[in-house]
XYZ file of N, CA and C in Angstrom:
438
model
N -90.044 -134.072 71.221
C -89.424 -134.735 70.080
C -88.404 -133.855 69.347
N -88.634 -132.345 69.793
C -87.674 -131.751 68.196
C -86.288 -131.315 69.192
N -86.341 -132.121 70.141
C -85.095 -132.089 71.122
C -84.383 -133.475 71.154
N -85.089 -134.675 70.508
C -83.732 -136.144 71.224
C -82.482 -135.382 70.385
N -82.228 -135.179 69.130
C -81.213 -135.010 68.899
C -80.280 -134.417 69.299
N -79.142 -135.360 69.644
C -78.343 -134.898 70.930
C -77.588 -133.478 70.347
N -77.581 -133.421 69.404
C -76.395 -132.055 68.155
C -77.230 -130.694 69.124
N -78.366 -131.034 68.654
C -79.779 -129.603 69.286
C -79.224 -129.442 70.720
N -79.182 -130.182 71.627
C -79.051 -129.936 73.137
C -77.939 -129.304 72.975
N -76.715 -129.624 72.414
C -75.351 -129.271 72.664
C -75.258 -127.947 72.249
N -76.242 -127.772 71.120
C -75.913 -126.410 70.668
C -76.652 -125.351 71.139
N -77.540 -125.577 71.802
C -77.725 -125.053 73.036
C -76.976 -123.996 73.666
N -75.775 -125.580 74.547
C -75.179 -125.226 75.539
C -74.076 -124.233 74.613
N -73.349 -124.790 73.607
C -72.592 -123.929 72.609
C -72.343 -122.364 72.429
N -74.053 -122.518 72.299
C -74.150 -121.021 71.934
C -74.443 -119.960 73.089
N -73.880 -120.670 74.320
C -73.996 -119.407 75.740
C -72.412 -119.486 75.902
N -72.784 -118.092 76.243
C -70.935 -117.890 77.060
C -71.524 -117.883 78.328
N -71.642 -118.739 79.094
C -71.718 -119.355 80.112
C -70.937 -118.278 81.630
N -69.557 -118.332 81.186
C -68.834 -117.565 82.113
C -69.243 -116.235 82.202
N -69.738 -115.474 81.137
C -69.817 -114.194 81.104
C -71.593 -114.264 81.621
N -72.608 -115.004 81.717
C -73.925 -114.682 81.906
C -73.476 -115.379 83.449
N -72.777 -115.990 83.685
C -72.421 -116.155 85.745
C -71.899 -114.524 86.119
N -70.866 -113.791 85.621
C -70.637 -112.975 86.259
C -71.608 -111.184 86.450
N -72.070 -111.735 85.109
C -73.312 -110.707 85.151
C -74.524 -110.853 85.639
N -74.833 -111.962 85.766
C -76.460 -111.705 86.686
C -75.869 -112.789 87.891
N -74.604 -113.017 87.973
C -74.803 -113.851 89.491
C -73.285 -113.977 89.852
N -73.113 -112.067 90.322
C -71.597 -112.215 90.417
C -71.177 -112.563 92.058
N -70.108 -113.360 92.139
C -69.739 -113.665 93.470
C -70.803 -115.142 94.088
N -71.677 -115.122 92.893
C -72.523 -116.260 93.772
C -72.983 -117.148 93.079
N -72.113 -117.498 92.017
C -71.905 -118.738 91.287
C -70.711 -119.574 90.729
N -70.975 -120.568 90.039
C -69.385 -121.047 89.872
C -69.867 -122.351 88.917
N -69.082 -122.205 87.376
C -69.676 -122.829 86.090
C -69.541 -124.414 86.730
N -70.320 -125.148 86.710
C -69.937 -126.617 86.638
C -70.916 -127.665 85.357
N -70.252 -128.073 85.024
C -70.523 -129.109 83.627
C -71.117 -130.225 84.489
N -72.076 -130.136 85.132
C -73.180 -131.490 85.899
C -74.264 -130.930 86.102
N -74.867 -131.775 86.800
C -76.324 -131.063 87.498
C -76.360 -130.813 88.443
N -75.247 -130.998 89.602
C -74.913 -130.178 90.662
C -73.606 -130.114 91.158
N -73.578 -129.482 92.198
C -72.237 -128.959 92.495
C -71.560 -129.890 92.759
N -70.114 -130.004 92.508
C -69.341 -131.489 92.265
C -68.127 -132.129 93.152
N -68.003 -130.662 93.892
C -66.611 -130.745 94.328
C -65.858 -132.078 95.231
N -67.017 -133.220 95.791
C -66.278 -134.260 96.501
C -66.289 -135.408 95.505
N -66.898 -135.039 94.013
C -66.511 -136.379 93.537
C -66.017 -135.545 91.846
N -65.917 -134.440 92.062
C -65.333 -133.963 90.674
C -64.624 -134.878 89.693
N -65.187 -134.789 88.470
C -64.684 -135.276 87.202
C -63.653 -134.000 86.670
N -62.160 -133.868 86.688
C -62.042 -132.822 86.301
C -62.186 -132.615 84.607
N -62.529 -133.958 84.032
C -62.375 -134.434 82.576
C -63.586 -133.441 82.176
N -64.488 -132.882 82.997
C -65.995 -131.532 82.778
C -65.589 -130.864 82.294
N -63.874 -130.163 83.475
C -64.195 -128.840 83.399
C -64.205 -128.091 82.242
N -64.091 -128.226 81.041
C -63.734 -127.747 79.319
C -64.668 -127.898 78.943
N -65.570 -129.087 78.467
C -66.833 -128.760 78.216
C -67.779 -127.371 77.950
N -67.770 -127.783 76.354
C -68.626 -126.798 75.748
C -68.241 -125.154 76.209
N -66.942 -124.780 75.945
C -66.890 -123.613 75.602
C -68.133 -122.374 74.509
N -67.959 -121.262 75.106
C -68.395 -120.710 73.721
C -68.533 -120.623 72.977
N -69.219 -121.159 71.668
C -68.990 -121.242 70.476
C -70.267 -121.904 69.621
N -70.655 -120.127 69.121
C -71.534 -119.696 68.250
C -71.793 -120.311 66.961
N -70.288 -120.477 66.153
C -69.940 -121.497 64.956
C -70.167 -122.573 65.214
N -70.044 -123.231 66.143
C -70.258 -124.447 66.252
C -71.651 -124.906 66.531
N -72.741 -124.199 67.603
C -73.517 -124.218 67.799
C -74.131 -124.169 66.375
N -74.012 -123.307 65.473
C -74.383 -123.350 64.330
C -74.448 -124.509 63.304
N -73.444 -124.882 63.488
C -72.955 -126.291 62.381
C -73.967 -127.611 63.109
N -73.651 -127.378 64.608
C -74.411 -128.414 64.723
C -75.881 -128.805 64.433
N -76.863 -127.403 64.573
C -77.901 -126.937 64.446
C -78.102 -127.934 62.571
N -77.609 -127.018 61.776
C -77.390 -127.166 60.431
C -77.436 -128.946 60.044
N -76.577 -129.281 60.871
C -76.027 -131.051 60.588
C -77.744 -131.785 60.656
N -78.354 -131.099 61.814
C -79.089 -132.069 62.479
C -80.867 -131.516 62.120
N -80.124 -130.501 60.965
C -81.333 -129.903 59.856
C -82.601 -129.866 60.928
N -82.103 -128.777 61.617
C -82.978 -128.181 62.836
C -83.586 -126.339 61.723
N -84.677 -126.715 62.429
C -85.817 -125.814 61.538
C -85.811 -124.640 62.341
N -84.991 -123.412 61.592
C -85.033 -122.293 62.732
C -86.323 -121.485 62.551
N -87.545 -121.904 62.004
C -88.665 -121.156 62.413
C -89.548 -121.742 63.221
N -88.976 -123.022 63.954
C -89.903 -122.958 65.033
C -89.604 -122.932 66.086
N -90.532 -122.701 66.846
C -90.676 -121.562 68.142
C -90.746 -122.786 69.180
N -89.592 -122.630 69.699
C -89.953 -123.467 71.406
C -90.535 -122.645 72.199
N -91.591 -123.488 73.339
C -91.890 -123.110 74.379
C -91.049 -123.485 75.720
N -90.818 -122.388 76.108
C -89.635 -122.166 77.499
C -90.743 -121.646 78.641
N -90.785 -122.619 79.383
C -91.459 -122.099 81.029
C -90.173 -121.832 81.748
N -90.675 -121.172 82.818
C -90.469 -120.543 84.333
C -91.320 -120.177 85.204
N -90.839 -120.374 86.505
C -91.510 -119.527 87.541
C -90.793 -118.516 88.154
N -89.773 -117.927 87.329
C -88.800 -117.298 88.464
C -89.669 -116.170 87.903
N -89.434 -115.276 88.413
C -90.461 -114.042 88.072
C -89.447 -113.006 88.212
N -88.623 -112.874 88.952
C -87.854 -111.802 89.702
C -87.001 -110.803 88.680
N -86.643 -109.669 88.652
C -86.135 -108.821 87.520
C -85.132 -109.513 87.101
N -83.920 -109.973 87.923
C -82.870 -110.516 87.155
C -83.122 -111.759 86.597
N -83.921 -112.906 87.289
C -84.178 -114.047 86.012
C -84.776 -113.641 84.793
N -85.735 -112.703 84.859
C -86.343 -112.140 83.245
C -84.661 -111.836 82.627
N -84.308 -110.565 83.181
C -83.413 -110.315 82.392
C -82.329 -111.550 81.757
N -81.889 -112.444 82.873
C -81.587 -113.626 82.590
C -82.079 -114.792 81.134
N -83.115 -114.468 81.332
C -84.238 -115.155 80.398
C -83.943 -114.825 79.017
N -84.026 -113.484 78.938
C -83.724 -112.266 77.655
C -82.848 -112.075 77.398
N -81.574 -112.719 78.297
C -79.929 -112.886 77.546
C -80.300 -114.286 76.684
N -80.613 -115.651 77.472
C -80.773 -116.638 76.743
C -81.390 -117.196 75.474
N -82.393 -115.904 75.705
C -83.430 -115.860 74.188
C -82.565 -115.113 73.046
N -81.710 -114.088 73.494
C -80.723 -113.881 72.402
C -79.562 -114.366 72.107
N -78.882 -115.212 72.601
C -78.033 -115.856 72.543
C -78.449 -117.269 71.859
N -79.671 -117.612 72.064
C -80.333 -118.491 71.372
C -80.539 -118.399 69.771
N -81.093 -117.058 69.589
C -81.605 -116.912 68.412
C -80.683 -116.440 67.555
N -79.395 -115.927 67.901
C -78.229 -115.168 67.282
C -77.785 -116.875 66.697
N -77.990 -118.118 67.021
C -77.763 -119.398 66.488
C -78.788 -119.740 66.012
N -79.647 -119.459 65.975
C -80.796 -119.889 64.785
C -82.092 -120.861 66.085
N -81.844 -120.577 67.141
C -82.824 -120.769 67.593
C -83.804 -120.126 68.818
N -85.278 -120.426 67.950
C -86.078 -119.422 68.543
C -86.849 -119.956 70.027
N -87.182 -119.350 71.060
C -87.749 -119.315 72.446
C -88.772 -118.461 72.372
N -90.301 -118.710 73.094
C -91.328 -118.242 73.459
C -91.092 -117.941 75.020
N -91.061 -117.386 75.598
C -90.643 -117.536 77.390
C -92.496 -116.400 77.967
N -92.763 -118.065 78.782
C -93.553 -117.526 79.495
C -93.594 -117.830 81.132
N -93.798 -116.484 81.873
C -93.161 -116.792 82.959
C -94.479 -117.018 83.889
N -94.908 -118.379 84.365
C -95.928 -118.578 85.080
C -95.969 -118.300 86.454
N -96.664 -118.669 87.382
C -96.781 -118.476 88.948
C -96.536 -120.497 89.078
N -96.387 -120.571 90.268
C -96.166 -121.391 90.884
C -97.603 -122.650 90.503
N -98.261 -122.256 90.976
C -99.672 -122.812 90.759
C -99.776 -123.853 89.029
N -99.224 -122.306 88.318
C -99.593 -122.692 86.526
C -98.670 -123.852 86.342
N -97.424 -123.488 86.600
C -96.348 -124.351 85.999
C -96.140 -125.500 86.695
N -96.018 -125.897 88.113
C -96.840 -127.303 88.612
C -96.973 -128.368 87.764
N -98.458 -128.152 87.624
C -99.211 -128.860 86.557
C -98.540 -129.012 85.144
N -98.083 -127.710 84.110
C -97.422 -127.890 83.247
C -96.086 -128.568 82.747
N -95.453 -128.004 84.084
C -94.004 -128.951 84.071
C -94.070 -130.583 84.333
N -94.687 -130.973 85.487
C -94.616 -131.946 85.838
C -95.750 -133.578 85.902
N -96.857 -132.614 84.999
C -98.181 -133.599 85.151
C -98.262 -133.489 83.053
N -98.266 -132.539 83.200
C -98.508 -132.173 81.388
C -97.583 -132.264 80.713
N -96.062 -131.825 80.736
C -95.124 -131.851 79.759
C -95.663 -130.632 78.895
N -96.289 -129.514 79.201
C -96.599 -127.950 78.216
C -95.521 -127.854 78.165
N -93.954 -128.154 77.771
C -92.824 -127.254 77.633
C -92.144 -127.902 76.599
N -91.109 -127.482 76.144
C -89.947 -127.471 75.594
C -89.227 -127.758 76.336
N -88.614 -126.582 76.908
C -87.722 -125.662 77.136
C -87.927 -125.187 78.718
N -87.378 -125.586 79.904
C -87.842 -124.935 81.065
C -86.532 -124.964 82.192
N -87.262 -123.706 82.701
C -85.533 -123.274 84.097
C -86.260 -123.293 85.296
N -85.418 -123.994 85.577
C -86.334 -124.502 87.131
C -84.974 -124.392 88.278
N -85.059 -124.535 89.402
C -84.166 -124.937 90.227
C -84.784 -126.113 91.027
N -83.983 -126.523 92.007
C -83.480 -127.687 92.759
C -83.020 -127.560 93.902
N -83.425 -128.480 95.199
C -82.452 -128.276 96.233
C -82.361 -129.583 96.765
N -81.296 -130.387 97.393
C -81.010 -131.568 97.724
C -80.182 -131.835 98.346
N -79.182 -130.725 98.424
C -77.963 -130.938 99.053
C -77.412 -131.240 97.821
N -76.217 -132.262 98.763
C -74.825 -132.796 97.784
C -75.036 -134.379 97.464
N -76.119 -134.484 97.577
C -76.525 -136.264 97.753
C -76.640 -136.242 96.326
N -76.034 -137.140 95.530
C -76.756 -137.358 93.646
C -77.921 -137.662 93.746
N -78.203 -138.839 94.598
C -79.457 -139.065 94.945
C -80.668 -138.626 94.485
N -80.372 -137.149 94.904
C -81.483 -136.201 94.983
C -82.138 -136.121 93.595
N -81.039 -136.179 92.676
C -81.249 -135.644 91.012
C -82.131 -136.889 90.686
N -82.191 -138.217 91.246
C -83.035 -139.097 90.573
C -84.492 -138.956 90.144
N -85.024 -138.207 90.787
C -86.163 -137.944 90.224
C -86.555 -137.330 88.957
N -85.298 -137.024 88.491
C -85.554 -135.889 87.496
C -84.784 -136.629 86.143
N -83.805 -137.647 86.408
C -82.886 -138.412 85.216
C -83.095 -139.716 85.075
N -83.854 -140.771 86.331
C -83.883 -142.114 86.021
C -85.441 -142.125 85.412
N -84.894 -143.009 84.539
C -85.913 -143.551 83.640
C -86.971 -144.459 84.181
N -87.271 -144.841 85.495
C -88.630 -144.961 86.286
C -88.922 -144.223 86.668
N -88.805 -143.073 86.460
C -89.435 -142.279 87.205
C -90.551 -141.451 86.338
């Protein structure tokens, strides 16, 4: 619930410099796209701008939508590996430098399962995906029967 408001999601995305956390924990082997997956045979180029950097703004929006910066989301994962932590620990400060706070706990495979997908224990969670290039694939995760 302390997420429908669409202002909260955006400011979110707002408050990452996006370009600069691709070239530091995933240089040569990423590439920013404004979807949920890679786009290139049906690209919108109307994306590519979307949500620049911006801390002020992330802020205002936060503010508008009288978002409570003392409470604490819960953020799952299973990535465990040194650079997603570190990954993790850019996002938690980049988060909180806008007024919002992250708990990050990084489960095993087993824990988060159940939590992510049977329970809803989260907030806040980084997961990956594989499907190919089919949209298809993403339905499980955006249509509303599901």
């Amino acid at each position: 619930p302390t997420l429908t408001d669409k202002r909260v999601r955006q400011a979110f995305i707002y408050a990452l410099d996006r370009p600069l956390l691709l070239s530091s924990f995933f240089p040569d082997r990423a590439r920013l796209v404004n979807a949920a997956m890679k786009q290139d045979a049906w690209r919108n180029a109307a994306l590519d701008n979307l949500y620049p950097h911006d801390q002020a703004k992330a802020k205002q929006l936060l503010k508008d939508a009288n978002w409570d910066s003392s409470k604490e989301l819960n953020f799952i994962t299973y990535y465990s590996d040194q650079n997603s932590k570190d990954l993790m620990a850019a996002l938690q400060q980049a988060w909180q430098d806008v007024g919002i706070k992250i708990n990050i706990t990084f489960q095993d495979t087993a824990t988060f399962v159940p939590a992510f997908y049977q329970k809803g224990q989260y907030d806040v969670a980084y997961i990956g995906g594989t499907g190919g290039y089919d949209p298809d694939a993403l339905r499980p995760y955006f249509a509303s029967d599901q």
